[in-house]
Amino acid sequence: MALDRVDGIDRRRLLGMFAGIGAAGLTGGLSACATSTVDAPKSTVRLGLLVPATGANKAIGAELEKGFQLYLDMHGRTMSGHNIDLIVEDEGDTIQSGTAALKALQDKNVVAITGVANPDLLPSIRDAIEKSQVPMLAAHGSSADMSSAVYIWRTAFVNNEPGRAVGLYLKSRANTGKVGLIGLPDNFTKDAMSGLESEYSNVTERVWVQPTAKPEAGQFRTEVQRVLGMNPSVIFCSLPQTYLVPFLQSLRSNGGNQDVYAPGMVSENLPPDQLGAAKGLYTAMQYSSDLNNPSNRVFSAQFQTRHPNSPTAFAVAAYDAAAVLDGAIALCGNDAITALRINQEIPNVGQVVSPRGNWQFNQARSPQQKWYLRQIRPDGNIWSNVLIGDLATLG
């Protein structure tokens, strides 16, 4: 459960204060298998980071890079005694640019790659990853269809899990009633809605919002009235961040006063003014920046010494990808660090001690982890995604 406000200090500031005490002594315990050393460096290991520096996913890419770089900074830019040569390539905004960036990393003989912000890119590069036999640790949501891939690991989540987590929560409540479904007709939304429907069957038909370059409240009137006409007790929406506030404004102006639930990505890393405009929204995510555990206290404190924003789930997923690679490199011992060997050792890393809470890979190479319920509401003097409690363990 979340910390309450104490003596006028908001929970994030409180966590940061706790983390500042003895932070250096805790950094070595953030991964069950990651180690640090003061010995002379061993061989250099070359890793790749595939993140967008341009386009619609630029903000997500920035968070992924922040998380991975933070792990390196906190471990002396080494992993298990090996200096790290990190090569960053711009994923761009299209399948073509992402595919080209992947090839550029593979041509530079990296032994593992982390990143991928575009949810449509991973399925398109699946075969190229499998052919190269260079492991990819995808640090953003991905389709369940990746489960048969041998060299693709997911350190974030499977796209149906936000919906599953909400569905399980609503099923646990007495007399929830009908759930209205509305969202953009993209692959992520379809997966998320399918996940909700697999756990909670009393839903309306899906109402699709048409893509638009500049979302405004008036553009959603027809879709909002259609979903309200099916008399839902609560609403589940899956929309890009730029759609969120106009959609909620349209919903309220058309008489919709239902509680609204959404995948956590829709409100992750939103600036405080936009969060305030989305007040009351409930989101399901596998991380909350105010989780009160030792790893998150250290991680949050270190993150906020470098960046003006609170850490995000995107940053944590990339941070944990680095921890997994550190653990796999440690398990290689004195043997040569190769792509094949890293891929063989990743399943042996075991439990990752993470800011999100401890997790480990399941047989489908995705995290078995807790999901959390958050709500947009004031946290001290700022609007934030405030932790409400646990939803479910999935994976």
Tab-separated table of C-alpha atoms in Angstrom:
chain	number	residue	atom	x	y	z
A	1	MET	CA	0.000	0.000	0.000
A	2	ALA	CA	1.130	3.574	-0.513
A	3	LEU	CA	2.686	5.733	2.167
A	4	ASP	CA	0.428	8.502	3.426
A	5	ARG	CA	1.502	12.120	3.565
A	6	VAL	CA	3.600	12.627	6.705
A	7	ASP	CA	3.995	16.020	8.433
A	8	GLY	CA	3.550	17.943	5.190
A	9	ILE	CA	6.061	15.879	3.211
A	10	ASP	CA	4.770	14.080	0.133
A	11	ARG	CA	5.597	10.380	-0.269
A	12	ARG	CA	8.110	10.799	-3.102
A	13	ARG	CA	10.162	13.332	-1.135
A	14	LEU	CA	9.952	11.045	1.900
A	15	LEU	CA	11.129	8.036	-0.088
A	16	GLY	CA	13.964	10.075	-1.527
A	17	MET	CA	15.052	11.144	1.959
A	18	PHE	CA	15.064	7.541	3.165
A	19	ALA	CA	16.957	6.429	0.083
A	20	GLY	CA	19.642	9.038	0.567
A	21	ILE	CA	20.637	7.351	3.825
A	22	GLY	CA	22.976	4.509	3.030
A	23	ALA	CA	22.140	4.432	-0.675
A	24	ALA	CA	25.642	3.401	-1.600
A	25	GLY	CA	25.362	0.334	0.609
A	26	LEU	CA	22.197	-0.840	-1.112
A	27	THR	CA	23.075	-0.475	-4.774
A	28	GLY	CA	24.852	-3.804	-4.880
A	29	GLY	CA	21.645	-5.627	-3.964
A	30	LEU	CA	19.414	-4.427	-6.764
A	31	SER	CA	19.798	-7.618	-8.783
A	32	ALA	CA	20.016	-11.058	-7.273
A	33	CYS	CA	22.896	-11.962	-9.574
A	34	ALA	CA	24.458	-8.602	-10.429
A	35	THR	CA	27.833	-7.992	-8.798
A	36	SER	CA	30.213	-5.090	-8.423
A	37	THR	CA	33.969	-5.229	-8.046
A	38	VAL	CA	36.957	-3.046	-7.372
A	39	ASP	CA	39.318	-5.415	-9.192
A	40	ALA	CA	40.993	-4.501	-12.461
A	41	PRO	CA	38.486	-4.527	-15.341
A	42	LYS	CA	38.109	-7.693	-17.376
A	43	SER	CA	37.357	-7.720	-21.107
A	44	THR	CA	35.063	-5.081	-22.599
A	45	VAL	CA	31.494	-6.173	-23.398
A	46	ARG	CA	29.637	-4.382	-26.190
A	47	LEU	CA	25.888	-3.919	-25.708
A	48	GLY	CA	23.269	-2.236	-27.883
A	49	LEU	CA	20.460	0.144	-26.922
A	50	LEU	CA	17.690	0.515	-29.505
A	51	VAL	CA	15.541	3.541	-28.602
A	52	PRO	CA	13.809	6.338	-30.560
A	53	ALA	CA	15.376	9.780	-30.477
A	54	THR	CA	12.637	11.130	-32.760
A	55	GLY	CA	8.946	10.579	-33.452
A	56	ALA	CA	5.880	9.754	-31.384
A	57	ASN	CA	7.737	7.417	-29.008
A	58	LYS	CA	10.620	9.811	-28.301
A	59	ALA	CA	9.584	10.356	-24.653
A	60	ILE	CA	9.420	6.612	-24.010
A	61	GLY	CA	12.813	6.172	-25.656
A	62	ALA	CA	14.290	8.836	-23.401
A	63	GLU	CA	13.008	7.028	-20.309
A	64	LEU	CA	14.389	3.691	-21.513
A	65	GLU	CA	17.803	5.253	-22.020
A	66	LYS	CA	17.664	6.965	-18.613
A	67	GLY	CA	16.972	3.644	-16.903
A	68	PHE	CA	19.726	1.692	-18.643
A	69	GLN	CA	22.295	4.465	-18.230
A	70	LEU	CA	21.397	4.832	-14.548
A	71	TYR	CA	22.166	1.175	-13.913
A	72	LEU	CA	25.579	1.598	-15.550
A	73	ASP	CA	26.264	4.786	-13.577
A	74	MET	CA	25.402	3.068	-10.304
A	75	HIS	CA	27.758	0.197	-11.134
A	76	GLY	CA	30.786	2.133	-12.293
A	77	ARG	CA	29.920	1.667	-15.989
A	78	THR	CA	30.779	-2.016	-15.583
A	79	MET	CA	28.912	-5.301	-15.355
A	80	SER	CA	30.491	-8.025	-13.222
A	81	GLY	CA	33.924	-6.517	-13.672
A	82	HIS	CA	33.648	-5.977	-17.435
A	83	ASN	CA	33.754	-2.487	-18.913
A	84	ILE	CA	30.632	-1.830	-20.987
A	85	ASP	CA	30.784	-0.325	-24.464
A	86	LEU	CA	27.191	0.832	-24.989
A	87	ILE	CA	26.174	1.545	-28.592
A	88	VAL	CA	22.935	3.556	-28.966
A	89	GLU	CA	20.989	3.523	-32.239
A	90	ASP	CA	17.928	5.639	-33.075
A	91	GLU	CA	14.887	3.405	-33.493
A	92	GLY	CA	13.081	6.247	-35.225
A	93	ASP	CA	9.346	6.322	-35.792
A	94	THR	CA	8.745	3.583	-38.362
A	95	ILE	CA	9.197	-0.136	-38.842
A	96	GLN	CA	11.765	0.604	-41.535
A	97	SER	CA	13.890	2.892	-39.343
A	98	GLY	CA	13.715	0.477	-36.424
A	99	THR	CA	14.733	-2.456	-38.614
A	100	ALA	CA	17.682	-0.488	-39.992
A	101	ALA	CA	18.792	0.505	-36.478
A	102	LEU	CA	18.624	-3.115	-35.338
A	103	LYS	CA	20.830	-4.191	-38.231
A	104	ALA	CA	23.307	-1.419	-37.429
A	105	LEU	CA	23.652	-2.760	-33.885
A	106	GLN	CA	24.020	-6.333	-35.076
A	107	ASP	CA	26.685	-5.255	-37.585
A	108	LYS	CA	28.633	-3.689	-34.704
A	109	ASN	CA	28.863	-7.097	-33.013
A	110	VAL	CA	26.931	-6.329	-29.854
A	111	VAL	CA	26.276	-9.372	-27.683
A	112	ALA	CA	22.825	-8.236	-26.484
A	113	ILE	CA	20.327	-5.470	-27.251
A	114	THR	CA	17.810	-3.653	-25.040
A	115	GLY	CA	15.014	-1.242	-25.905
A	116	VAL	CA	12.242	-1.050	-28.538
A	117	ALA	CA	9.604	1.591	-27.783
A	118	ASN	CA	7.353	1.090	-30.826
A	119	PRO	CA	4.882	-1.706	-29.917
A	120	ASP	CA	4.543	-2.613	-33.596
A	121	LEU	CA	8.288	-2.985	-34.178
A	122	LEU	CA	9.058	-6.110	-32.164
A	123	PRO	CA	6.822	-8.468	-34.203
A	124	SER	CA	8.368	-7.086	-37.390
A	125	ILE	CA	11.960	-7.708	-36.304
A	126	ARG	CA	11.296	-11.036	-34.604
A	127	ASP	CA	12.740	-13.130	-37.432
A	128	ALA	CA	15.808	-10.902	-37.773
A	129	ILE	CA	16.498	-11.276	-34.049
A	130	GLU	CA	16.097	-15.035	-34.156
A	131	LYS	CA	18.337	-15.325	-37.215
A	132	SER	CA	21.095	-13.208	-35.657
A	133	GLN	CA	21.002	-15.181	-32.377
A	134	VAL	CA	21.725	-11.951	-30.498
A	135	PRO	CA	19.362	-11.724	-27.499
A	136	MET	CA	16.892	-8.840	-27.363
A	137	LEU	CA	15.584	-7.679	-23.978
A	138	ALA	CA	12.468	-5.731	-24.970
A	139	ALA	CA	11.820	-3.077	-22.334
A	140	HIS	CA	8.319	-2.039	-23.389
A	141	GLY	CA	4.978	-3.793	-23.773
A	142	SER	CA	4.890	-6.601	-26.340
A	143	SER	CA	2.511	-9.090	-27.873
A	144	ALA	CA	2.030	-12.515	-26.332
A	145	ASP	CA	2.898	-13.923	-29.756
A	146	MET	CA	6.602	-13.497	-28.907
A	147	SER	CA	6.476	-16.465	-26.523
A	148	SER	CA	7.917	-18.915	-29.093
A	149	ALA	CA	10.972	-16.761	-29.811
A	150	VAL	CA	14.199	-18.123	-28.352
A	151	TYR	CA	16.200	-14.887	-28.330
A	152	ILE	CA	13.488	-12.389	-27.267
A	153	TRP	CA	13.005	-11.633	-23.586
A	154	ARG	CA	10.557	-9.086	-22.161
A	155	THR	CA	11.465	-7.042	-19.069
A	156	ALA	CA	8.290	-4.890	-19.119
A	157	PHE	CA	5.018	-6.774	-19.676
A	158	VAL	CA	2.782	-8.591	-22.147
A	159	ASN	CA	0.187	-6.312	-23.726
A	160	ASN	CA	-2.871	-8.194	-22.457
A	161	GLU	CA	-1.777	-7.908	-18.820
A	162	PRO	CA	-3.007	-4.357	-18.032
A	163	GLY	CA	-6.487	-5.465	-19.079
A	164	ARG	CA	-6.205	-8.741	-17.165
A	165	ALA	CA	-5.158	-6.891	-14.018
A	166	VAL	CA	-8.140	-4.526	-14.257
A	167	GLY	CA	-10.498	-7.409	-15.045
A	168	LEU	CA	-9.377	-9.386	-11.987
A	169	TYR	CA	-9.776	-6.319	-9.799
A	170	LEU	CA	-13.283	-5.572	-11.058
A	171	LYS	CA	-14.266	-9.230	-10.644
A	172	SER	CA	-13.153	-9.074	-7.001
A	173	ARG	CA	-15.511	-6.175	-6.299
A	174	ALA	CA	-19.150	-6.835	-5.517
A	175	ASN	CA	-21.704	-5.607	-8.072
A	176	THR	CA	-19.266	-3.961	-10.480
A	177	GLY	CA	-21.757	-4.175	-13.327
A	178	LYS	CA	-21.080	-3.723	-17.020
A	179	VAL	CA	-17.733	-2.409	-18.263
A	180	GLY	CA	-17.703	-0.091	-21.261
A	181	LEU	CA	-14.832	-0.581	-23.698
A	182	ILE	CA	-13.462	2.289	-25.774
A	183	GLY	CA	-10.111	2.887	-27.416
A	184	LEU	CA	-7.977	3.306	-30.489
A	185	PRO	CA	-8.141	0.250	-32.816
A	186	ASP	CA	-4.425	-0.594	-32.543
A	187	ASN	CA	-2.829	-3.906	-31.658
A	188	PHE	CA	-2.009	-2.911	-28.087
A	189	THR	CA	-5.602	-1.870	-27.328
A	190	LYS	CA	-7.003	-5.058	-28.845
A	191	ASP	CA	-4.648	-7.128	-26.662
A	192	ALA	CA	-5.484	-5.107	-23.536
A	193	MET	CA	-9.237	-5.430	-24.105
A	194	SER	CA	-8.898	-9.145	-24.775
A	195	GLY	CA	-7.045	-9.462	-21.494
A	196	LEU	CA	-9.850	-7.731	-19.610
A	197	GLU	CA	-12.498	-9.862	-21.319
A	198	SER	CA	-10.609	-13.040	-20.376
A	199	GLU	CA	-11.066	-12.171	-16.683
A	200	TYR	CA	-14.356	-10.218	-16.696
A	201	SER	CA	-17.081	-11.118	-19.167
A	202	ASN	CA	-19.758	-8.468	-18.507
A	203	VAL	CA	-18.559	-5.913	-21.051
A	204	THR	CA	-20.047	-3.814	-23.829
A	205	GLU	CA	-19.086	-4.177	-27.445
A	206	ARG	CA	-15.863	-2.370	-28.282
A	207	VAL	CA	-16.178	1.234	-29.395
A	208	TRP	CA	-13.324	2.457	-31.578
A	209	VAL	CA	-12.013	6.005	-31.597
A	210	GLN	CA	-10.675	7.045	-34.982
A	211	PRO	CA	-7.019	8.160	-35.201
A	212	THR	CA	-6.501	11.890	-35.502
A	213	ALA	CA	-3.484	14.167	-35.741
A	214	LYS	CA	-4.708	16.658	-33.129
A	215	PRO	CA	-7.234	15.184	-30.671
A	216	GLU	CA	-9.887	17.539	-29.327
A	217	ALA	CA	-12.803	16.856	-27.010
A	218	GLY	CA	-15.463	17.474	-29.654
A	219	GLN	CA	-14.041	14.752	-31.890
A	220	PHE	CA	-14.983	12.035	-29.391
A	221	ARG	CA	-18.623	13.002	-28.920
A	222	THR	CA	-20.101	10.303	-31.162
A	223	GLU	CA	-17.980	7.504	-29.694
A	224	VAL	CA	-18.566	8.672	-26.128
A	225	GLN	CA	-22.309	8.844	-26.612
A	226	ARG	CA	-22.262	5.381	-28.157
A	227	VAL	CA	-20.489	3.770	-25.202
A	228	LEU	CA	-22.651	5.679	-22.698
A	229	GLY	CA	-25.733	4.456	-24.559
A	230	MET	CA	-24.838	0.896	-23.493
A	231	ASN	CA	-25.193	1.927	-19.819
A	232	PRO	CA	-21.818	0.838	-18.440
A	233	SER	CA	-21.149	1.049	-14.705
A	234	VAL	CA	-17.431	1.683	-15.278
A	235	ILE	CA	-15.338	2.369	-18.393
A	236	PHE	CA	-12.065	0.889	-19.613
A	237	CYS	CA	-10.262	3.089	-22.119
A	238	SER	CA	-7.036	2.470	-24.018
A	239	LEU	CA	-5.797	5.594	-25.780
A	240	PRO	CA	-2.501	7.336	-26.551
A	241	GLN	CA	-1.451	10.016	-24.082
A	242	THR	CA	-2.437	12.886	-26.370
A	243	TYR	CA	-6.005	11.557	-26.514
A	244	LEU	CA	-6.482	11.089	-22.779
A	245	VAL	CA	-7.499	14.564	-21.583
A	246	PRO	CA	-9.757	15.382	-24.591
A	247	PHE	CA	-11.478	12.011	-24.172
A	248	LEU	CA	-12.122	12.529	-20.463
A	249	GLN	CA	-13.386	16.063	-21.119
A	250	SER	CA	-15.792	14.724	-23.721
A	251	LEU	CA	-16.921	11.924	-21.404
A	252	ARG	CA	-17.731	14.307	-18.548
A	253	SER	CA	-19.380	16.922	-20.760
A	254	ASN	CA	-21.684	14.225	-22.133
A	255	GLY	CA	-22.818	13.157	-18.666
A	256	GLY	CA	-20.442	10.241	-18.125
A	257	ASN	CA	-19.562	10.180	-14.423
A	258	GLN	CA	-18.364	6.573	-14.273
A	259	ASP	CA	-15.007	5.545	-12.846
A	260	VAL	CA	-12.528	5.165	-15.702
A	261	TYR	CA	-9.739	2.556	-15.801
A	262	ALA	CA	-6.858	2.420	-18.267
A	263	PRO	CA	-3.475	0.779	-18.909
A	264	GLY	CA	-0.816	2.649	-16.967
A	265	MET	CA	1.056	3.741	-20.089
A	266	VAL	CA	-1.637	6.323	-20.847
A	267	SER	CA	-0.640	8.428	-17.833
A	268	GLU	CA	3.022	7.469	-17.404
A	269	ASN	CA	5.366	10.468	-17.583
A	270	LEU	CA	2.549	12.969	-18.180
A	271	PRO	CA	3.386	16.490	-16.956
A	272	PRO	CA	1.549	17.581	-13.771
A	273	ASP	CA	-0.839	19.952	-15.566
A	274	GLN	CA	-2.100	17.159	-17.843
A	275	LEU	CA	-2.335	14.786	-14.887
A	276	GLY	CA	-4.513	17.340	-13.129
A	277	ALA	CA	-6.815	17.472	-16.144
A	278	ALA	CA	-7.145	13.673	-15.927
A	279	LYS	CA	-7.909	13.640	-12.212
A	280	GLY	CA	-9.574	10.527	-10.845
A	281	LEU	CA	-8.372	8.165	-13.586
A	282	TYR	CA	-7.416	4.685	-12.343
A	283	THR	CA	-4.516	2.941	-14.077
A	284	ALA	CA	-2.976	-0.517	-13.929
A	285	MET	CA	0.832	-0.676	-14.092
A	286	GLN	CA	3.635	-2.979	-12.967
A	287	TYR	CA	5.455	-0.104	-11.244
A	288	SER	CA	4.663	2.942	-9.148
A	289	SER	CA	7.309	5.490	-8.240
A	290	ASP	CA	6.091	5.581	-4.624
A	291	LEU	CA	6.515	1.859	-3.942
A	292	ASN	CA	8.086	1.524	-0.514
A	293	ASN	CA	10.825	-1.075	-0.879
A	294	PRO	CA	14.608	-0.701	-0.436
A	295	SER	CA	15.422	-1.084	-4.126
A	296	ASN	CA	12.922	1.576	-5.172
A	297	ARG	CA	14.062	3.994	-2.477
A	298	VAL	CA	17.622	3.818	-3.805
A	299	PHE	CA	16.574	3.814	-7.451
A	300	SER	CA	14.207	6.780	-7.021
A	301	ALA	CA	16.766	8.822	-5.143
A	302	GLN	CA	19.476	8.184	-7.713
A	303	PHE	CA	17.090	8.829	-10.615
A	304	GLN	CA	15.909	12.149	-9.204
A	305	THR	CA	19.463	13.401	-8.658
A	306	ARG	CA	19.880	13.182	-12.442
A	307	HIS	CA	16.421	14.018	-13.821
A	308	PRO	CA	13.620	16.478	-12.941
A	309	ASN	CA	10.821	13.910	-13.160
A	310	SER	CA	9.903	10.929	-11.003
A	311	PRO	CA	11.036	7.578	-12.412
A	312	THR	CA	8.689	5.772	-14.771
A	313	ALA	CA	7.887	2.146	-15.478
A	314	PHE	CA	9.732	2.561	-18.802
A	315	ALA	CA	12.945	3.509	-16.984
A	316	VAL	CA	12.539	0.609	-14.551
A	317	ALA	CA	12.098	-1.937	-17.354
A	318	ALA	CA	15.355	-0.818	-18.994
A	319	TYR	CA	17.118	-0.634	-15.620
A	320	ASP	CA	16.038	-4.207	-14.920
A	321	ALA	CA	17.163	-5.304	-18.383
A	322	ALA	CA	20.619	-4.052	-17.450
A	323	ALA	CA	20.431	-5.961	-14.160
A	324	VAL	CA	19.504	-9.162	-16.027
A	325	LEU	CA	22.429	-8.723	-18.415
A	326	ASP	CA	24.751	-8.086	-15.474
A	327	GLY	CA	23.560	-11.313	-13.890
A	328	ALA	CA	23.998	-13.276	-17.119
A	329	ILE	CA	27.517	-11.902	-17.607
A	330	ALA	CA	28.384	-12.875	-14.035
A	331	LEU	CA	27.249	-16.440	-14.726
A	332	CYS	CA	29.617	-16.645	-17.693
A	333	GLY	CA	32.475	-16.601	-15.202
A	334	ASN	CA	35.859	-16.625	-16.912
A	335	ASP	CA	34.427	-17.856	-20.211
A	336	ALA	CA	34.179	-15.633	-23.283
A	337	ILE	CA	31.163	-13.306	-23.217
A	338	THR	CA	29.237	-14.178	-26.387
A	339	ALA	CA	25.660	-13.588	-27.512
A	340	LEU	CA	24.881	-17.306	-27.395
A	341	ARG	CA	26.294	-17.683	-23.902
A	342	ILE	CA	24.385	-14.680	-22.568
A	343	ASN	CA	21.148	-16.078	-23.993
A	344	GLN	CA	21.862	-19.414	-22.322
A	345	GLU	CA	22.502	-17.769	-18.949
A	346	ILE	CA	19.554	-15.336	-18.850
A	347	PRO	CA	17.097	-17.992	-17.578
A	348	ASN	CA	19.607	-18.876	-14.832
A	349	VAL	CA	19.702	-15.322	-13.437
A	350	GLY	CA	16.686	-16.153	-11.296
A	351	GLN	CA	14.912	-13.547	-9.219
A	352	VAL	CA	15.593	-9.896	-10.008
A	353	VAL	CA	15.469	-7.608	-6.968
A	354	SER	CA	13.805	-4.652	-8.641
A	355	PRO	CA	12.331	-1.228	-7.833
A	356	ARG	CA	8.984	-2.633	-9.012
A	357	GLY	CA	9.222	-5.555	-6.557
A	358	ASN	CA	10.996	-8.862	-7.030
A	359	TRP	CA	10.242	-10.706	-10.269
A	360	GLN	CA	11.582	-13.463	-12.488
A	361	PHE	CA	11.126	-14.716	-16.045
A	362	ASN	CA	8.429	-17.295	-16.723
A	363	GLN	CA	8.618	-19.975	-19.414
A	364	ALA	CA	7.356	-17.487	-22.006
A	365	ARG	CA	10.375	-15.235	-21.284
A	366	SER	CA	8.272	-12.457	-19.775
A	367	PRO	CA	8.118	-11.242	-16.156
A	368	GLN	CA	6.117	-12.935	-13.442
A	369	GLN	CA	5.364	-9.832	-11.412
A	370	LYS	CA	2.926	-7.794	-9.371
A	371	TRP	CA	0.561	-5.278	-10.924
A	372	TYR	CA	-0.541	-2.172	-9.057
A	373	LEU	CA	-3.609	0.068	-9.034
A	374	ARG	CA	-2.872	3.791	-9.187
A	375	GLN	CA	-5.097	6.861	-9.295
A	376	ILE	CA	-4.376	10.348	-10.579
A	377	ARG	CA	-4.840	12.627	-7.585
A	378	PRO	CA	-2.868	15.184	-5.557
A	379	ASP	CA	0.320	13.968	-3.900
A	380	GLY	CA	1.318	16.867	-1.703
A	381	ASN	CA	1.218	19.908	-3.962
A	382	ILE	CA	1.423	18.076	-7.296
A	383	TRP	CA	-0.814	15.804	-9.306
A	384	SER	CA	0.559	12.307	-9.623
A	385	ASN	CA	-0.139	8.612	-10.266
A	386	VAL	CA	-0.660	7.715	-6.605
A	387	LEU	CA	-0.334	4.089	-5.539
A	388	ILE	CA	-3.611	2.629	-4.259
A	389	GLY	CA	-2.625	-1.021	-3.767
A	390	ASP	CA	-1.877	-4.372	-5.381
A	391	LEU	CA	-4.013	-5.745	-8.207
A	392	ALA	CA	-2.649	-9.175	-9.077
A	393	THR	CA	0.469	-11.203	-9.796
A	394	LEU	CA	0.623	-12.103	-13.481
A	395	GLY	CA	3.022	-13.884	-15.764
